[in-house]
């Protein structure tokens, strides 16, 4: 099942220790705590789906990214919802 459309970036804003427990394939890690300082790491010209554990941090990150002109969308329910709809989890993907 493909949950992320081609050309769309899935940005995981959880912390490294949460990421290490499992994350969506092809997701990019950019913790919310580092987002403002690393804004230049966010892809430009692509839609960015923002995910965290349950959707609260990703909601904050999405608001920040939109204010900076990024086409960002919050993944409501976060990784909890991702797993409930059958989204794959994998360890050891790349960080941003």
Coordinates of C-alpha atoms in Angstrom, one line a residue:
X1 CA 0.0 0.0 0.0
X2 CA 1.4 3.4 -1.0
X3 CA 0.5 6.0 1.5
X4 CA 2.8 8.8 0.2
X5 CA 2.4 10.0 -3.4
X6 CA 5.4 10.2 -5.7
X7 CA 7.1 13.5 -5.5
X8 CA 5.9 14.1 -1.9
X9 CA 8.3 14.2 1.0
X10 CA 7.5 12.6 4.3
X11 CA 9.2 14.6 7.1
X12 CA 9.4 12.9 10.5
X13 CA 9.7 15.5 13.3
X14 CA 10.1 13.1 16.1
X15 CA 13.4 12.8 18.0
X16 CA 16.2 10.4 17.1
X17 CA 15.4 7.9 19.8
X18 CA 11.8 7.7 18.6
X19 CA 13.0 7.4 14.9
X20 CA 15.3 4.5 15.9
X21 CA 12.3 2.5 17.2
X22 CA 10.7 2.5 13.7
X23 CA 9.7 5.0 11.1
X24 CA 8.0 5.1 7.7
X25 CA 10.1 3.9 4.7
X26 CA 11.6 6.8 2.8
X27 CA 10.8 9.3 5.6
X28 CA 13.4 12.0 6.4
X29 CA 14.2 12.8 10.0
X30 CA 14.3 16.4 11.0
X31 CA 13.3 16.7 14.7
X32 CA 11.0 19.6 15.7
X33 CA 13.7 20.7 18.2
X34 CA 16.0 21.4 15.2
X35 CA 13.5 22.5 12.6
X36 CA 14.0 26.3 12.8
X37 CA 17.8 26.0 12.7
X38 CA 17.7 23.5 9.9
X39 CA 14.9 25.1 7.7
X40 CA 17.2 25.0 4.7
X41 CA 17.2 21.2 4.9
X42 CA 13.5 21.2 4.1
X43 CA 12.9 20.4 0.4
X44 CA 11.6 23.4 -1.7
X45 CA 9.1 23.0 -4.5
X46 CA 7.6 19.7 -3.2
X47 CA 4.7 19.0 -0.9
X48 CA 5.9 18.0 2.5
X49 CA 3.8 15.7 4.7
X50 CA 4.8 16.2 8.3
X51 CA 4.5 13.3 10.8
X52 CA 5.3 12.7 14.5
X53 CA 4.0 10.2 17.0
X54 CA 0.4 11.3 17.4
X55 CA 0.1 14.5 15.4
X56 CA 0.7 17.3 17.9
X57 CA 4.4 18.1 17.1
X58 CA 3.7 17.7 13.4
X59 CA 0.8 20.2 13.7
X60 CA 3.2 22.8 15.2
X61 CA 5.9 22.0 12.6
X62 CA 3.3 22.3 9.8
X63 CA 2.2 25.7 11.0
X64 CA 5.8 26.9 11.1
X65 CA 6.7 25.5 7.7
X66 CA 3.6 27.1 6.1
X67 CA 4.5 30.4 7.6
X68 CA 7.9 30.0 5.9
X69 CA 6.2 29.3 2.5
X70 CA 6.5 25.5 2.5
X71 CA 3.6 23.4 1.1
X72 CA 3.3 21.4 4.3
X73 CA 0.5 19.1 5.4
X74 CA 0.1 17.6 8.8
X75 CA -0.4 13.8 9.0
X76 CA -3.3 13.7 11.5
X77 CA -2.8 11.0 14.0
X78 CA 0.9 10.6 13.3
X79 CA 2.7 7.3 13.4
X80 CA -0.1 5.8 15.5
X81 CA -2.5 6.4 12.5
X82 CA 0.2 5.4 10.0
X83 CA 0.4 2.0 11.7
X84 CA -3.4 1.6 12.0
X85 CA -3.9 1.9 8.3
X86 CA -1.1 -0.6 7.5
X87 CA 1.8 1.8 6.9
X88 CA 5.1 0.0 6.9
X89 CA 7.7 0.6 9.5
X90 CA 11.4 0.3 9.1
X91 CA 14.6 1.0 11.1
X92 CA 17.7 2.6 9.7
X93 CA 16.4 5.0 7.0
X94 CA 18.5 8.1 6.3
X95 CA 18.1 11.4 8.1
X96 CA 17.7 14.7 6.3

